[in-house]
Coordinates of C-alpha atoms in Angstrom, one line a residue:
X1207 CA -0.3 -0.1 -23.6
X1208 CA 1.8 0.3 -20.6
X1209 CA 0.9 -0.8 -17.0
X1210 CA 2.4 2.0 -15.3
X1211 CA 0.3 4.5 -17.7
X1212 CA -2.7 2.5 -16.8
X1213 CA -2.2 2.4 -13.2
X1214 CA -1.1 6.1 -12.7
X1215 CA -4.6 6.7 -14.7
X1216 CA -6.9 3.9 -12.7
X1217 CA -4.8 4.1 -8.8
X1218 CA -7.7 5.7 -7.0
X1219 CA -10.2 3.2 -8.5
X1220 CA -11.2 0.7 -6.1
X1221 CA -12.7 -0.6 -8.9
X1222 CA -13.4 -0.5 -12.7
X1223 CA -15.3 -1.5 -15.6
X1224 CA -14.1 -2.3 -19.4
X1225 CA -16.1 0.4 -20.2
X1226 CA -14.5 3.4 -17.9
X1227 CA -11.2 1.6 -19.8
X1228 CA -12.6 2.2 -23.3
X1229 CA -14.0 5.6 -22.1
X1230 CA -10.4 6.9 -21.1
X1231 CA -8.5 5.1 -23.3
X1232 CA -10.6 3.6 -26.6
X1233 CA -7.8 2.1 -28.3
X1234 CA -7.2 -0.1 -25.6
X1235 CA -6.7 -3.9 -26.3
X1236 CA -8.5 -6.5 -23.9
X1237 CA -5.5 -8.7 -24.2
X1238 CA -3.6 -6.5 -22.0
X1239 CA -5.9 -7.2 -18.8
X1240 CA -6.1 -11.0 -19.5
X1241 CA -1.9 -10.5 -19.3
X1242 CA -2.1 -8.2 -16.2
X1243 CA -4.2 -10.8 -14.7
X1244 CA -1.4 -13.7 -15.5
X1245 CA 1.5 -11.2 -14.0
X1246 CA -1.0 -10.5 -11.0
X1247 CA -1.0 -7.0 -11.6
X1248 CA -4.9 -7.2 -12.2
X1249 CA -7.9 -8.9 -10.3
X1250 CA -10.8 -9.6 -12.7
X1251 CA -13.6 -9.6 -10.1
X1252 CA -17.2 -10.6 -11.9
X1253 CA -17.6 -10.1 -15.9
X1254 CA -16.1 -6.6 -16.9
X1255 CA -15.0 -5.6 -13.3
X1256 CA -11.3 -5.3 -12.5
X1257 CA -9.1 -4.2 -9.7
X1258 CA -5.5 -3.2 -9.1
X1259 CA -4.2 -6.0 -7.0
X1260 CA -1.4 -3.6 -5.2
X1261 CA -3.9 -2.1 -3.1
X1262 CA -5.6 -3.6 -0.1
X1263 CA -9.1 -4.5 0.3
X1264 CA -10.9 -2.9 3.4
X1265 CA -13.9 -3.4 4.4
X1266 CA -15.4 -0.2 3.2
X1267 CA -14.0 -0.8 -0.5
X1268 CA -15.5 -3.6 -0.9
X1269 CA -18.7 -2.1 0.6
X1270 CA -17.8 0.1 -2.7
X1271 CA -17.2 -2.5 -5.0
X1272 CA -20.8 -4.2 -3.9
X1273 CA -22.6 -1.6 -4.7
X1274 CA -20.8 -0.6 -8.3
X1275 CA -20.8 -4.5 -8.9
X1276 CA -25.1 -4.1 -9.0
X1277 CA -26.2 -0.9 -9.0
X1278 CA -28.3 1.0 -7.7
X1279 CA -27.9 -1.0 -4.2
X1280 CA -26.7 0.0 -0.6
X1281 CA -25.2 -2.3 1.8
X1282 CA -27.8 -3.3 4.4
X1283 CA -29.2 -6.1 6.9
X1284 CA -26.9 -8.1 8.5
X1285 CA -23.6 -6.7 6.6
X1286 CA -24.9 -3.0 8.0
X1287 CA -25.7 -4.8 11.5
X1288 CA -22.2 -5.8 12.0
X1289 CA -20.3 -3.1 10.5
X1290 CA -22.0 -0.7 13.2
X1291 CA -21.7 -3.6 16.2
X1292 CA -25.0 -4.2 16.8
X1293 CA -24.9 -7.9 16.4
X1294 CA -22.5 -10.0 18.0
X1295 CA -21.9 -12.9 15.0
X1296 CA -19.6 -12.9 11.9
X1297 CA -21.0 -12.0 8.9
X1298 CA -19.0 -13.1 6.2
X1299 CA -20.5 -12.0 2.7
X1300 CA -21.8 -8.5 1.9
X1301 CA -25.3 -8.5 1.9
X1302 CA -27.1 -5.2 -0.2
X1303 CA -30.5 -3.8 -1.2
X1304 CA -31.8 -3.2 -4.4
X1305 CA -35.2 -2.6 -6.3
X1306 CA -34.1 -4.3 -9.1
X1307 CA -33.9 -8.6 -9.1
X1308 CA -32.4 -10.2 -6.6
X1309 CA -28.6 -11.8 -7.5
X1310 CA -26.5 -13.3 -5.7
X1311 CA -22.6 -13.4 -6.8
X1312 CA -19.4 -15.3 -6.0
X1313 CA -16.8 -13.4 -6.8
X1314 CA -12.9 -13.5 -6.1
X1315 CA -13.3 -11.0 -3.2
X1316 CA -15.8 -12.9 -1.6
X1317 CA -20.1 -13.8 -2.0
X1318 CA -22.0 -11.0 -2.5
X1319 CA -25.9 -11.0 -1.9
X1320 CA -28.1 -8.6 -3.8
X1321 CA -31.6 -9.0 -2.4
X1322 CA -34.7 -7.1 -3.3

């Protein structure tokens, strides 16, 4: 497959899965994103999530990407504390909710805390 057919088709995806890849395109070969990955046209972020590395991350993607990452969840606590300025400290993971098992991931856009 082509990386510029890929990325036309997946540029307003903060992020995706293997399976929105097979969806829109089901002869697509996994080789291609391990390749993508070695030119740095790819991020692999946790198991079957990937990125386009030509975009930025902001803070509110990867408030996104938590939540698609473990779903359902919604950023909260301390993350939600500091994004609105109520507490004066650094927060530096994204901590979300969930009613489903607590997890906890390091990932290569940063630690990620899934709590219950």
């Amino acid at each position: 497959m082509n990386f510029q057919v890929f990325r036309t088709t997946f540029k307003d995806y903060p992020v995706f899965s293997k399976k929105e890849i097979e969806k829109l395109f089901p002869t697509f070969d996994a080789k291609n994103l391990v390749n993508w990955q070695k030119k740095n046209y790819v991020q692999k972020i946790r198991n079957e999530w990937y990125r386009l590395n030509e975009y930025s991350l902001d803070t509110l993607t990867l408030y996104f990407i938590s939540n698609q990452l473990y779903n359902p969840s919604y950023v909260s606590l301390e993350t939600a504390l500091s994004h609105y300025g109520f507490i004066p400290e650094g927060v530096f993971r994204i901590t979300a909710i969930t009613t489903l098992k607590t997890q906890f991931f390091d990932t290569s856009i940063g630690f990620l805390a899934i709590k219950t």
